[in-house]
Every structure is written in structure tokens, then in C-alpha cells.
Amino acid sequence: MRIVPTVAAMQKLGLRWKRAGVKIGFVPTMGYLHDGHLSLVREARKRIGQNGVVVVSIYVNPTQFAPTEDLSEYPRDLKRDLQMCRAAGVDIVFTPSDAEIYPERQNPKSEIRNPQLFSTYVVEEKLSRVMEGLARPAHFRGVTTVVAKLFNLVLPDVAVFGQKDFQQAAIIRRMVTNLNFPVQIIVAPTRREPDGLAMSSRNKYLDTEQRAQAVILFHALLAAKRAVAKNAVPAARLKRDLAEFITAAPQARLDYVEFFDPETLQPVARVTRGAHLALAVYFGKTRLIDNDRL
Ligand code: PAF
């Protein structure tokens, strides 16, 4: 396994593999890896085969965090991440610094000369206007910008994202279609802890009590599936019921419950089987999200 810390070296490798016809599978991450990430690595390997190369990027992207969010506390453990990647058969781990990815934002001299030096962003304008996009207004602009940059550096044939970030995956798919990136986007199922909590690097923030209560998100998904199993239900009523159900956990503070069409991400008025449910719930300062098809 090779560790590649620079943009120049990563792009050189990507170009070399492309010219040699080697398939490239890519799993972009922000590190602090868990079994959910490893399942994306397995999916990438399955898609490109043993002769291809699997690249994992580990980069906590500052442009997708608002100033009030957890950028500085975001959990990091590169040594452990590298061990996990090695054991999972990853070929390349791309570990750029902020100065590598956003040199124009880093160089104080350039900033003085031209504070707008980093001024090109990729903005998806429809799917990113709902749910996470409302709760975190600049988030998806940061995600699409860094993913576009990473695609230009790694040059993947296949990139794998997790269903836990369903809206993110839909936006990236739209970006890839709209901007003609020659990459196939795969969305792999959410991995869950034995009690049903979706795996997430942010689960580390939860104290024992919050961790025990956090499983309410999974139970809310199950309850919604039961509610629409036989009949359509008005979304407003089901939202009210689920809000009550979730906030019965003493530390849970609901951010949103949304029922939506999985293609357009637009809210539905009546919830039927096949609609999608997304949840965002705070436990203390930790914001957890989950979703599933009903
Ligand atoms: O899902 C994530 O971990 C991040 O949003 C991503 C796709 C690596 C971009 O920073």
C-alpha cells in the first residue's frame, strides 16, 4: 500500500493508470474509518477487480463545515486509518493537507494580494436546497467542490459513496451527470451497529447515555415502515407521530423528519411504500442523520 500526500503525485499516478488502462476504484472519506467505510472499499474492489487499483482519500474538507460546526473537533486517527486500509487491501491512500487541496486559501501573501483567490466552487442548485442543505447552507457546495477536485486528481472509473449520506450521493450523481465526469457512482448500503445505529465517525462524540438513546433513529425508520406497510399515510401526521416517538428519548432534539421522493428529493404529501424517510437528530452537540426507503 502506498501513501500519497501530494496533489501532483496523485494526479500523476491517476494519469499513468488511465493511459495503461488500469481501472481505478475510489472511496473518498474524511478518515476515522469504521466498518461502513471498509464496506465501500470492498464494493470498489468488487467493481474494478483484482487488476484494478483501489484509492481511498482521507481528507477532512474545511469548505463543507460552517464556522459553527465541528471541523476542529472532527475525530482523526491517521495511524489507525492506514492500518485499516492496509488490512482491507487498499492500494493507495491519498492523504493531502489543506495546503495541498486549497493552496490559494493557505498562502497568506496571496490572500493579501487577492482575498478571492480561491473563487471557483461547484454548486448543485436543486437537490441541495432541501433537508441537509437547509440545515447546513454551505455544506453541499463544499462537498461538490472537493469531490470534483478529488475526481480530477484520482481520475476514478468508479467511486463509491454510502447510503447513509443519501442526499450527498444524489447530489454527486447529479453533478457527475450534469458536468460529464467520466465516473460511475455506486451507492452502497448503510452499515449498522448490532443495535441498528448507523455507523458514523461522529458516533464517537456520544456519551454512554446518548449512545444508548441514539438507536431511536433506527427504531423511527422501522416504525415508519410499519406505518406505511399497508396504506398511504398523510406526511404531516406521520411526521408528528415520529417527532413524538423520537423525542421520547430524553436527550434527543429533533432537527428534521422528511418524507421525500428518492429521485427528486422533493417532499411528498402522502407517504406510501417506496417513499424515502430522512432524519436528523441532535444528542447534545452531536447531530446524527439516518435515512431509508420505506
Ligand atoms: O462523506 C464524506 O465523508 C465527505 O462528505 C466526502 C464525500 C469525503 C467529501 O469530503
PDB file of C-alpha atoms and ligand atoms in Angstrom:
ATOM      1  CA  MET A   1       0.000   0.000   0.000  1.00  0.00           C
ATOM      2  CA  ARG A   2       1.321   3.424  -0.938  1.00  0.00           C
ATOM      3  CA  ILE A   3       0.579   6.678   0.873  1.00  0.00           C
ATOM      4  CA  VAL A   4       0.355   9.683  -1.432  1.00  0.00           C
ATOM      5  CA  PRO A   5       0.327  13.070   0.332  1.00  0.00           C
ATOM      6  CA  THR A   6       0.550  15.433  -2.650  1.00  0.00           C
ATOM      7  CA  VAL A   7      -1.847  16.512  -5.356  1.00  0.00           C
ATOM      8  CA  ALA A   8       0.874  16.365  -8.020  1.00  0.00           C
ATOM      9  CA  ALA A   9       1.841  12.764  -7.202  1.00  0.00           C
ATOM     10  CA  MET A  10      -1.796  11.639  -7.022  1.00  0.00           C
ATOM     11  CA  GLN A  11      -2.688  13.100 -10.406  1.00  0.00           C
ATOM     12  CA  LYS A  12       0.470  11.675 -11.973  1.00  0.00           C
ATOM     13  CA  LEU A  13      -0.496   8.196 -10.756  1.00  0.00           C
ATOM     14  CA  GLY A  14      -4.094   8.623 -11.922  1.00  0.00           C
ATOM     15  CA  LEU A  15      -2.936   9.674 -15.405  1.00  0.00           C
ATOM     16  CA  ARG A  16      -0.437   6.824 -15.594  1.00  0.00           C
ATOM     17  CA  TRP A  17      -3.097   4.226 -14.714  1.00  0.00           C
ATOM     18  CA  LYS A  18      -5.555   5.760 -17.137  1.00  0.00           C
ATOM     19  CA  ARG A  19      -3.040   5.550 -20.000  1.00  0.00           C
ATOM     20  CA  ALA A  20      -2.217   1.957 -19.056  1.00  0.00           C
ATOM     21  CA  GLY A  21      -5.920   1.025 -18.995  1.00  0.00           C
ATOM     22  CA  VAL A  22      -5.860   0.170 -15.270  1.00  0.00           C
ATOM     23  CA  LYS A  23      -9.302   0.557 -13.662  1.00  0.00           C
ATOM     24  CA  ILE A  24      -9.442   2.922 -10.693  1.00  0.00           C
ATOM     25  CA  GLY A  25     -11.938   2.470  -7.856  1.00  0.00           C
ATOM     26  CA  PHE A  26     -12.233   5.396  -5.444  1.00  0.00           C
ATOM     27  CA  VAL A  27     -13.613   5.794  -1.921  1.00  0.00           C
ATOM     28  CA  PRO A  28     -13.469   9.428  -0.714  1.00  0.00           C
ATOM     29  CA  THR A  29     -13.532   9.704   3.099  1.00  0.00           C
ATOM     30  CA  MET A  30     -12.816  12.145   5.902  1.00  0.00           C
ATOM     31  CA  GLY A  31     -10.969   9.411   7.817  1.00  0.00           C
ATOM     32  CA  TYR A  32     -11.651   7.995  11.274  1.00  0.00           C
ATOM     33  CA  LEU A  33     -12.640   4.918   9.359  1.00  0.00           C
ATOM     34  CA  HIS A  34     -15.150   2.321  10.506  1.00  0.00           C
ATOM     35  CA  ASP A  35     -16.641  -0.806   9.057  1.00  0.00           C
ATOM     36  CA  GLY A  36     -19.016   1.285   6.920  1.00  0.00           C
ATOM     37  CA  HIS A  37     -16.025   2.743   5.036  1.00  0.00           C
ATOM     38  CA  LEU A  38     -14.487  -0.710   4.665  1.00  0.00           C
ATOM     39  CA  SER A  39     -17.681  -1.982   3.047  1.00  0.00           C
ATOM     40  CA  LEU A  40     -17.263   0.830   0.466  1.00  0.00           C
ATOM     41  CA  VAL A  41     -13.688  -0.340  -0.135  1.00  0.00           C
ATOM     42  CA  ARG A  42     -14.933  -3.924  -0.692  1.00  0.00           C
ATOM     43  CA  GLU A  43     -17.552  -2.606  -3.125  1.00  0.00           C
ATOM     44  CA  ALA A  44     -14.898  -0.627  -5.039  1.00  0.00           C
ATOM     45  CA  ARG A  45     -12.707  -3.730  -5.287  1.00  0.00           C
ATOM     46  CA  LYS A  46     -15.640  -5.833  -6.461  1.00  0.00           C
ATOM     47  CA  ARG A  47     -16.394  -3.305  -9.212  1.00  0.00           C
ATOM     48  CA  ILE A  48     -12.866  -2.913 -10.604  1.00  0.00           C
ATOM     49  CA  GLY A  49     -11.474  -6.426  -9.997  1.00  0.00           C
ATOM     50  CA  GLN A  50      -8.092  -7.626  -8.756  1.00  0.00           C
ATOM     51  CA  ASN A  51      -6.179  -5.933 -11.611  1.00  0.00           C
ATOM     52  CA  GLY A  52      -7.568  -2.520 -10.768  1.00  0.00           C
ATOM     53  CA  VAL A  53      -6.380  -0.121  -8.076  1.00  0.00           C
ATOM     54  CA  VAL A  54      -8.428   0.997  -5.090  1.00  0.00           C
ATOM     55  CA  VAL A  55      -7.733   4.531  -3.868  1.00  0.00           C
ATOM     56  CA  VAL A  56      -9.042   5.829  -0.531  1.00  0.00           C
ATOM     57  CA  SER A  57      -8.726   9.542   0.186  1.00  0.00           C
ATOM     58  CA  ILE A  58      -8.544  10.753   3.771  1.00  0.00           C
ATOM     59  CA  TYR A  59      -9.197  14.464   3.934  1.00  0.00           C
ATOM     60  CA  VAL A  60     -11.311  16.497   6.353  1.00  0.00           C
ATOM     61  CA  ASN A  61     -12.569  19.115   3.933  1.00  0.00           C
ATOM     62  CA  PRO A  62     -12.863  22.544   5.624  1.00  0.00           C
ATOM     63  CA  THR A  63     -15.149  24.056   2.986  1.00  0.00           C
ATOM     64  CA  GLN A  64     -18.032  21.735   3.893  1.00  0.00           C
ATOM     65  CA  PHE A  65     -18.085  22.840   7.550  1.00  0.00           C
ATOM     66  CA  ALA A  66     -19.768  26.055   8.705  1.00  0.00           C
ATOM     67  CA  PRO A  67     -17.708  28.152  11.168  1.00  0.00           C
ATOM     68  CA  THR A  68     -20.035  26.955  13.961  1.00  0.00           C
ATOM     69  CA  GLU A  69     -19.579  23.269  13.127  1.00  0.00           C
ATOM     70  CA  ASP A  70     -17.180  20.596  14.366  1.00  0.00           C
ATOM     71  CA  LEU A  71     -14.213  20.980  11.952  1.00  0.00           C
ATOM     72  CA  SER A  72     -11.587  21.379  14.683  1.00  0.00           C
ATOM     73  CA  GLU A  73     -13.010  18.536  16.799  1.00  0.00           C
ATOM     74  CA  TYR A  74     -13.649  16.158  13.896  1.00  0.00           C
ATOM     75  CA  PRO A  75     -12.091  12.845  15.012  1.00  0.00           C
ATOM     76  CA  ARG A  76      -8.791  11.952  13.356  1.00  0.00           C
ATOM     77  CA  ASP A  77      -6.530   8.907  13.708  1.00  0.00           C
ATOM     78  CA  LEU A  78      -4.400   8.529  10.604  1.00  0.00           C
ATOM     79  CA  LYS A  79      -2.250   5.713  12.022  1.00  0.00           C
ATOM     80  CA  ARG A  80      -5.296   3.556  12.704  1.00  0.00           C
ATOM     81  CA  ASP A  81      -6.900   4.513   9.360  1.00  0.00           C
ATOM     82  CA  LEU A  82      -3.770   3.410   7.493  1.00  0.00           C
ATOM     83  CA  GLN A  83      -3.708   0.079   9.337  1.00  0.00           C
ATOM     84  CA  MET A  84      -7.360  -0.495   8.424  1.00  0.00           C
ATOM     85  CA  CYS A  85      -6.735   0.412   4.773  1.00  0.00           C
ATOM     86  CA  ARG A  86      -3.740  -1.918   4.602  1.00  0.00           C
ATOM     87  CA  ALA A  87      -5.736  -4.798   6.099  1.00  0.00           C
ATOM     88  CA  ALA A  88      -8.594  -4.098   3.642  1.00  0.00           C
ATOM     89  CA  GLY A  89      -6.296  -4.391   0.604  1.00  0.00           C
ATOM     90  CA  VAL A  90      -6.367  -0.712  -0.393  1.00  0.00           C
ATOM     91  CA  ASP A  91      -3.635   0.125  -2.940  1.00  0.00           C
ATOM     92  CA  ILE A  92      -3.302   3.890  -2.454  1.00  0.00           C
ATOM     93  CA  VAL A  93      -4.239   6.166   0.424  1.00  0.00           C
ATOM     94  CA  PHE A  94      -4.351   9.799  -0.661  1.00  0.00           C
ATOM     95  CA  THR A  95      -3.726  11.984   2.408  1.00  0.00           C
ATOM     96  CA  PRO A  96      -3.471  15.597   1.227  1.00  0.00           C
ATOM     97  CA  SER A  97      -3.125  18.555   3.601  1.00  0.00           C
ATOM     98  CA  ASP A  98      -5.265  21.705   3.384  1.00  0.00           C
ATOM     99  CA  ALA A  99      -2.293  23.442   1.751  1.00  0.00           C
ATOM    100  CA  GLU A 100      -2.309  20.803  -0.989  1.00  0.00           C
ATOM    101  CA  ILE A 101      -6.044  20.912  -1.688  1.00  0.00           C
ATOM    102  CA  TYR A 102      -6.618  24.641  -1.203  1.00  0.00           C
ATOM    103  CA  PRO A 103      -3.191  26.300  -1.658  1.00  0.00           C
ATOM    104  CA  GLU A 104      -4.878  29.576  -2.603  1.00  0.00           C
ATOM    105  CA  ARG A 105      -6.667  29.676   0.765  1.00  0.00           C
ATOM    106  CA  GLN A 106      -3.448  28.900   2.641  1.00  0.00           C
ATOM    107  CA  ASN A 107      -0.858  31.276   1.279  1.00  0.00           C
ATOM    108  CA  PRO A 108      -1.182  34.455   3.371  1.00  0.00           C
ATOM    109  CA  LYS A 109       0.717  36.531   0.810  1.00  0.00           C
ATOM    110  CA  SER A 110      -1.664  35.558  -1.967  1.00  0.00           C
ATOM    111  CA  GLU A 111      -4.591  36.238   0.338  1.00  0.00           C
ATOM    112  CA  ILE A 112      -3.377  39.767   0.926  1.00  0.00           C
ATOM    113  CA  ARG A 113      -2.888  40.355  -2.779  1.00  0.00           C
ATOM    114  CA  ASN A 114      -6.187  38.753  -3.657  1.00  0.00           C
ATOM    115  CA  PRO A 115      -8.535  37.540  -0.932  1.00  0.00           C
ATOM    116  CA  GLN A 116     -10.792  35.990  -3.590  1.00  0.00           C
ATOM    117  CA  LEU A 117      -8.042  33.778  -4.974  1.00  0.00           C
ATOM    118  CA  PHE A 118      -9.903  30.548  -4.318  1.00  0.00           C
ATOM    119  CA  SER A 119     -13.091  31.529  -6.083  1.00  0.00           C
ATOM    120  CA  THR A 120     -14.250  28.537  -8.087  1.00  0.00           C
ATOM    121  CA  TYR A 121     -16.881  26.313  -6.478  1.00  0.00           C
ATOM    122  CA  VAL A 122     -19.149  23.615  -7.839  1.00  0.00           C
ATOM    123  CA  VAL A 123     -22.743  24.304  -6.811  1.00  0.00           C
ATOM    124  CA  GLU A 124     -25.666  21.958  -7.369  1.00  0.00           C
ATOM    125  CA  GLU A 125     -28.759  24.129  -7.266  1.00  0.00           C
ATOM    126  CA  LYS A 126     -31.765  21.881  -6.793  1.00  0.00           C
ATOM    127  CA  LEU A 127     -31.200  18.717  -4.785  1.00  0.00           C
ATOM    128  CA  SER A 128     -29.043  20.633  -2.325  1.00  0.00           C
ATOM    129  CA  ARG A 129     -31.847  23.059  -1.411  1.00  0.00           C
ATOM    130  CA  VAL A 130     -33.697  20.639   0.887  1.00  0.00           C
ATOM    131  CA  MET A 131     -33.040  18.741   4.151  1.00  0.00           C
ATOM    132  CA  GLU A 132     -29.276  18.838   4.896  1.00  0.00           C
ATOM    133  CA  GLY A 133     -28.942  21.800   2.531  1.00  0.00           C
ATOM    134  CA  LEU A 134     -31.424  23.828   4.597  1.00  0.00           C
ATOM    135  CA  ALA A 135     -29.889  22.801   7.906  1.00  0.00           C
ATOM    136  CA  ARG A 136     -26.293  23.320   6.658  1.00  0.00           C
ATOM    137  CA  PRO A 137     -26.434  26.003   3.928  1.00  0.00           C
ATOM    138  CA  ALA A 138     -22.811  25.941   2.617  1.00  0.00           C
ATOM    139  CA  HIS A 139     -22.272  22.221   3.211  1.00  0.00           C
ATOM    140  CA  PHE A 140     -23.009  20.758  -0.218  1.00  0.00           C
ATOM    141  CA  ARG A 141     -21.090  23.478  -2.050  1.00  0.00           C
ATOM    142  CA  GLY A 142     -18.026  22.322  -0.085  1.00  0.00           C
ATOM    143  CA  VAL A 143     -18.788  18.654  -0.773  1.00  0.00           C
ATOM    144  CA  THR A 144     -19.311  19.015  -4.534  1.00  0.00           C
ATOM    145  CA  THR A 145     -16.262  21.263  -4.858  1.00  0.00           C
ATOM    146  CA  VAL A 146     -13.914  18.899  -3.046  1.00  0.00           C
ATOM    147  CA  VAL A 147     -15.342  15.780  -4.718  1.00  0.00           C
ATOM    148  CA  ALA A 148     -14.917  17.420  -8.147  1.00  0.00           C
ATOM    149  CA  LYS A 149     -11.305  18.242  -7.222  1.00  0.00           C
ATOM    150  CA  LEU A 150     -10.696  14.701  -5.959  1.00  0.00           C
ATOM    151  CA  PHE A 151     -12.188  13.225  -9.159  1.00  0.00           C
ATOM    152  CA  ASN A 152      -9.800  15.403 -11.198  1.00  0.00           C
ATOM    153  CA  LEU A 153      -6.843  14.133  -9.166  1.00  0.00           C
ATOM    154  CA  VAL A 154      -7.676  10.423  -8.756  1.00  0.00           C
ATOM    155  CA  LEU A 155      -9.413  10.048 -12.162  1.00  0.00           C
ATOM    156  CA  PRO A 156     -11.579   7.160 -10.972  1.00  0.00           C
ATOM    157  CA  ASP A 157     -13.658   4.868 -13.174  1.00  0.00           C
ATOM    158  CA  VAL A 158     -15.888   4.036 -10.214  1.00  0.00           C
ATOM    159  CA  ALA A 159     -16.490   5.994  -6.988  1.00  0.00           C
ATOM    160  CA  VAL A 160     -18.357   4.510  -4.038  1.00  0.00           C
ATOM    161  CA  PHE A 161     -20.426   6.508  -1.525  1.00  0.00           C
ATOM    162  CA  GLY A 162     -22.517   5.373   1.442  1.00  0.00           C
ATOM    163  CA  GLN A 163     -26.299   5.432   1.526  1.00  0.00           C
ATOM    164  CA  LYS A 164     -26.159   6.964   4.992  1.00  0.00           C
ATOM    165  CA  ASP A 165     -25.450  10.251   3.212  1.00  0.00           C
ATOM    166  CA  PHE A 166     -28.272   9.656   0.737  1.00  0.00           C
ATOM    167  CA  GLN A 167     -28.682  13.303  -0.242  1.00  0.00           C
ATOM    168  CA  GLN A 168     -24.928  13.735  -0.725  1.00  0.00           C
ATOM    169  CA  ALA A 169     -24.847  10.696  -3.047  1.00  0.00           C
ATOM    170  CA  ALA A 170     -27.827  12.040  -5.058  1.00  0.00           C
ATOM    171  CA  ILE A 171     -26.136  15.433  -5.450  1.00  0.00           C
ATOM    172  CA  ILE A 172     -22.840  13.892  -6.533  1.00  0.00           C
ATOM    173  CA  ARG A 173     -24.656  11.693  -9.044  1.00  0.00           C
ATOM    174  CA  ARG A 174     -26.378  14.813 -10.420  1.00  0.00           C
ATOM    175  CA  MET A 175     -23.056  16.700 -10.577  1.00  0.00           C
ATOM    176  CA  VAL A 176     -21.413  13.811 -12.429  1.00  0.00           C
ATOM    177  CA  THR A 177     -24.270  13.662 -14.957  1.00  0.00           C
ATOM    178  CA  ASN A 178     -24.553  17.422 -15.420  1.00  0.00           C
ATOM    179  CA  LEU A 179     -20.804  18.057 -15.737  1.00  0.00           C
ATOM    180  CA  ASN A 180     -19.966  14.856 -17.683  1.00  0.00           C
ATOM    181  CA  PHE A 181     -17.447  13.388 -15.259  1.00  0.00           C
ATOM    182  CA  PRO A 182     -16.441  10.001 -16.728  1.00  0.00           C
ATOM    183  CA  VAL A 183     -17.052   8.135 -13.467  1.00  0.00           C
ATOM    184  CA  GLN A 184     -19.682   5.644 -12.347  1.00  0.00           C
ATOM    185  CA  ILE A 185     -21.217   6.447  -8.950  1.00  0.00           C
ATOM    186  CA  ILE A 186     -22.126   3.498  -6.743  1.00  0.00           C
ATOM    187  CA  VAL A 187     -24.139   3.890  -3.545  1.00  0.00           C
ATOM    188  CA  ALA A 188     -23.526   1.110  -1.027  1.00  0.00           C
ATOM    189  CA  PRO A 189     -25.949   0.219   1.809  1.00  0.00           C
ATOM    190  CA  THR A 190     -25.639   1.781   5.264  1.00  0.00           C
ATOM    191  CA  ARG A 191     -23.706  -0.370   7.747  1.00  0.00           C
ATOM    192  CA  ARG A 192     -25.233  -0.577  11.199  1.00  0.00           C
ATOM    193  CA  GLU A 193     -24.065  -1.427  14.705  1.00  0.00           C
ATOM    194  CA  PRO A 194     -25.663  -4.593  16.177  1.00  0.00           C
ATOM    195  CA  ASP A 195     -28.455  -2.492  17.778  1.00  0.00           C
ATOM    196  CA  GLY A 196     -29.223  -0.733  14.466  1.00  0.00           C
ATOM    197  CA  LEU A 197     -27.429   2.636  14.902  1.00  0.00           C
ATOM    198  CA  ALA A 198     -25.948   3.687  11.545  1.00  0.00           C
ATOM    199  CA  MET A 199     -22.137   3.623  11.642  1.00  0.00           C
ATOM    200  CA  SER A 200     -20.659   7.126  11.609  1.00  0.00           C
ATOM    201  CA  SER A 201     -17.367   8.701  12.651  1.00  0.00           C
ATOM    202  CA  ARG A 202     -19.442  11.192  14.678  1.00  0.00           C
ATOM    203  CA  ASN A 203     -20.854   8.384  16.907  1.00  0.00           C
ATOM    204  CA  LYS A 204     -17.591   8.783  18.816  1.00  0.00           C
ATOM    205  CA  TYR A 205     -18.877  12.089  20.245  1.00  0.00           C
ATOM    206  CA  LEU A 206     -21.787  10.383  22.056  1.00  0.00           C
ATOM    207  CA  ASP A 207     -21.535   9.671  25.795  1.00  0.00           C
ATOM    208  CA  THR A 208     -22.873   6.354  27.129  1.00  0.00           C
ATOM    209  CA  GLU A 209     -26.392   7.613  27.705  1.00  0.00           C
ATOM    210  CA  GLN A 210     -26.611   9.403  24.360  1.00  0.00           C
ATOM    211  CA  ARG A 211     -25.238   6.331  22.585  1.00  0.00           C
ATOM    212  CA  ALA A 212     -27.950   4.163  24.160  1.00  0.00           C
ATOM    213  CA  GLN A 213     -30.671   6.634  23.134  1.00  0.00           C
ATOM    214  CA  ALA A 214     -29.306   7.228  19.611  1.00  0.00           C
ATOM    215  CA  VAL A 215     -30.786   3.925  18.444  1.00  0.00           C
ATOM    216  CA  ILE A 216     -34.136   5.761  18.384  1.00  0.00           C
ATOM    217  CA  LEU A 217     -33.307   6.912  14.812  1.00  0.00           C
ATOM    218  CA  PHE A 218     -33.230   3.302  13.628  1.00  0.00           C
ATOM    219  CA  HIS A 219     -36.432   2.483  15.528  1.00  0.00           C
ATOM    220  CA  ALA A 220     -38.112   5.526  13.947  1.00  0.00           C
ATOM    221  CA  LEU A 221     -37.234   4.176  10.476  1.00  0.00           C
ATOM    222  CA  LEU A 222     -38.741   0.802  11.426  1.00  0.00           C
ATOM    223  CA  ALA A 223     -41.867   2.456  12.873  1.00  0.00           C
ATOM    224  CA  ALA A 224     -42.372   4.473   9.663  1.00  0.00           C
ATOM    225  CA  LYS A 225     -42.010   1.323   7.551  1.00  0.00           C
ATOM    226  CA  ARG A 226     -44.688  -0.381   9.649  1.00  0.00           C
ATOM    227  CA  ALA A 227     -46.968   2.656   9.407  1.00  0.00           C
ATOM    228  CA  VAL A 228     -46.982   2.704   5.590  1.00  0.00           C
ATOM    229  CA  ALA A 229     -46.799  -1.061   5.010  1.00  0.00           C
ATOM    230  CA  LYS A 230     -50.499  -1.337   4.142  1.00  0.00           C
ATOM    231  CA  ASN A 231     -51.851   2.153   3.461  1.00  0.00           C
ATOM    232  CA  ALA A 232     -50.676   5.585   2.392  1.00  0.00           C
ATOM    233  CA  VAL A 233     -50.480   7.999   5.340  1.00  0.00           C
ATOM    234  CA  PRO A 234     -50.523  11.835   5.260  1.00  0.00           C
ATOM    235  CA  ALA A 235     -46.921  13.032   5.672  1.00  0.00           C
ATOM    236  CA  ALA A 236     -47.887  15.712   8.202  1.00  0.00           C
ATOM    237  CA  ARG A 237     -49.489  13.127  10.520  1.00  0.00           C
ATOM    238  CA  LEU A 238     -46.591  10.688  10.252  1.00  0.00           C
ATOM    239  CA  LYS A 239     -44.074  13.494  10.846  1.00  0.00           C
ATOM    240  CA  ARG A 240     -45.931  14.469  14.029  1.00  0.00           C
ATOM    241  CA  ASP A 241     -46.031  10.845  15.246  1.00  0.00           C
ATOM    242  CA  LEU A 242     -42.348  10.276  14.521  1.00  0.00           C
ATOM    243  CA  ALA A 243     -41.346  13.555  16.167  1.00  0.00           C
ATOM    244  CA  GLU A 244     -43.145  12.431  19.326  1.00  0.00           C
ATOM    245  CA  PHE A 245     -41.606   8.969  19.084  1.00  0.00           C
ATOM    246  CA  ILE A 246     -38.043  10.319  18.687  1.00  0.00           C
ATOM    247  CA  THR A 247     -38.248  12.995  21.364  1.00  0.00           C
ATOM    248  CA  ALA A 248     -39.440  10.401  23.881  1.00  0.00           C
ATOM    249  CA  ALA A 249     -35.675   9.736  24.147  1.00  0.00           C
ATOM    250  CA  PRO A 250     -34.835  12.355  26.822  1.00  0.00           C
ATOM    251  CA  GLN A 251     -31.651  13.672  25.143  1.00  0.00           C
ATOM    252  CA  ALA A 252     -32.991  13.706  21.569  1.00  0.00           C
ATOM    253  CA  ARG A 253     -33.597  17.093  19.948  1.00  0.00           C
ATOM    254  CA  LEU A 254     -35.216  16.776  16.548  1.00  0.00           C
ATOM    255  CA  ASP A 255     -33.763  18.764  13.657  1.00  0.00           C
ATOM    256  CA  TYR A 256     -35.989  17.367  10.888  1.00  0.00           C
ATOM    257  CA  VAL A 257     -38.079  14.436   9.729  1.00  0.00           C
ATOM    258  CA  GLU A 258     -38.713  14.473   5.975  1.00  0.00           C
ATOM    259  CA  PHE A 259     -40.576  12.156   3.627  1.00  0.00           C
ATOM    260  CA  PHE A 260     -39.495  12.600   0.037  1.00  0.00           C
ATOM    261  CA  ASP A 261     -39.312  11.195  -3.441  1.00  0.00           C
ATOM    262  CA  PRO A 262     -35.938   9.390  -3.758  1.00  0.00           C
ATOM    263  CA  GLU A 263     -35.348  10.703  -7.314  1.00  0.00           C
ATOM    264  CA  THR A 264     -36.254  14.381  -6.936  1.00  0.00           C
ATOM    265  CA  LEU A 265     -35.684  14.661  -3.139  1.00  0.00           C
ATOM    266  CA  GLN A 266     -38.863  16.784  -3.063  1.00  0.00           C
ATOM    267  CA  PRO A 267     -41.209  16.296  -0.070  1.00  0.00           C
ATOM    268  CA  VAL A 268     -44.277  14.090  -0.560  1.00  0.00           C
ATOM    269  CA  ALA A 269     -47.670  14.958   0.922  1.00  0.00           C
ATOM    270  CA  ARG A 270     -48.801  11.332   1.297  1.00  0.00           C
ATOM    271  CA  VAL A 271     -46.326   8.675   2.336  1.00  0.00           C
ATOM    272  CA  THR A 272     -46.529   5.364   0.504  1.00  0.00           C
ATOM    273  CA  ARG A 273     -44.209   2.381   0.308  1.00  0.00           C
ATOM    274  CA  GLY A 274     -41.185   3.348  -1.805  1.00  0.00           C
ATOM    275  CA  ALA A 275     -41.044   6.895  -0.439  1.00  0.00           C
ATOM    276  CA  HIS A 276     -37.858   7.777   1.426  1.00  0.00           C
ATOM    277  CA  LEU A 277     -37.511   8.979   5.019  1.00  0.00           C
ATOM    278  CA  ALA A 278     -34.598  11.100   6.286  1.00  0.00           C
ATOM    279  CA  LEU A 279     -33.988  12.086   9.903  1.00  0.00           C
ATOM    280  CA  ALA A 280     -31.606  14.476  11.630  1.00  0.00           C
ATOM    281  CA  VAL A 281     -31.487  14.427  15.425  1.00  0.00           C
ATOM    282  CA  TYR A 282     -29.190  16.115  17.923  1.00  0.00           C
ATOM    283  CA  PHE A 283     -27.899  14.377  21.048  1.00  0.00           C
ATOM    284  CA  GLY A 284     -26.203  17.179  22.944  1.00  0.00           C
ATOM    285  CA  LYS A 285     -23.980  18.865  20.348  1.00  0.00           C
ATOM    286  CA  THR A 286     -23.808  15.757  18.150  1.00  0.00           C
ATOM    287  CA  ARG A 287     -26.018  15.757  15.092  1.00  0.00           C
ATOM    288  CA  LEU A 288     -26.870  12.301  13.714  1.00  0.00           C
ATOM    289  CA  ILE A 289     -28.567  11.555  10.407  1.00  0.00           C
ATOM    290  CA  ASP A 290     -30.164   8.408   9.021  1.00  0.00           C
ATOM    291  CA  ASN A 291     -32.493   7.501   6.156  1.00  0.00           C
ATOM    292  CA  ASP A 292     -34.116   4.590   4.403  1.00  0.00           C
ATOM    293  CA  ARG A 293     -36.578   3.627   1.737  1.00  0.00           C
ATOM    294  CA  LEU A 294     -39.933   2.761   3.266  1.00  0.00           C
TER     295      LEU A 294
HETATM  296  O1  PAF B   1     -18.964  11.751   3.075  1.00  0.00           O
HETATM  297  C1  PAF B   1     -17.855  12.255   3.368  1.00  0.00           C
HETATM  298  O2  PAF B   1     -17.069  11.686   4.139  1.00  0.00           O
HETATM  299  C2  PAF B   1     -17.459  13.591   2.748  1.00  0.00           C
HETATM  300  O3  PAF B   1     -18.552  14.422   2.589  1.00  0.00           O
HETATM  301  C3  PAF B   1     -16.683  13.428   1.431  1.00  0.00           C
HETATM  302  C4  PAF B   1     -17.535  12.795   0.343  1.00  0.00           C
HETATM  303  C5  PAF B   1     -15.423  12.600   1.647  1.00  0.00           C
HETATM  304  C6  PAF B   1     -16.250  14.810   0.905  1.00  0.00           C
HETATM  305  O4  PAF B   1     -15.445  15.472   1.815  1.00  0.00           O
END
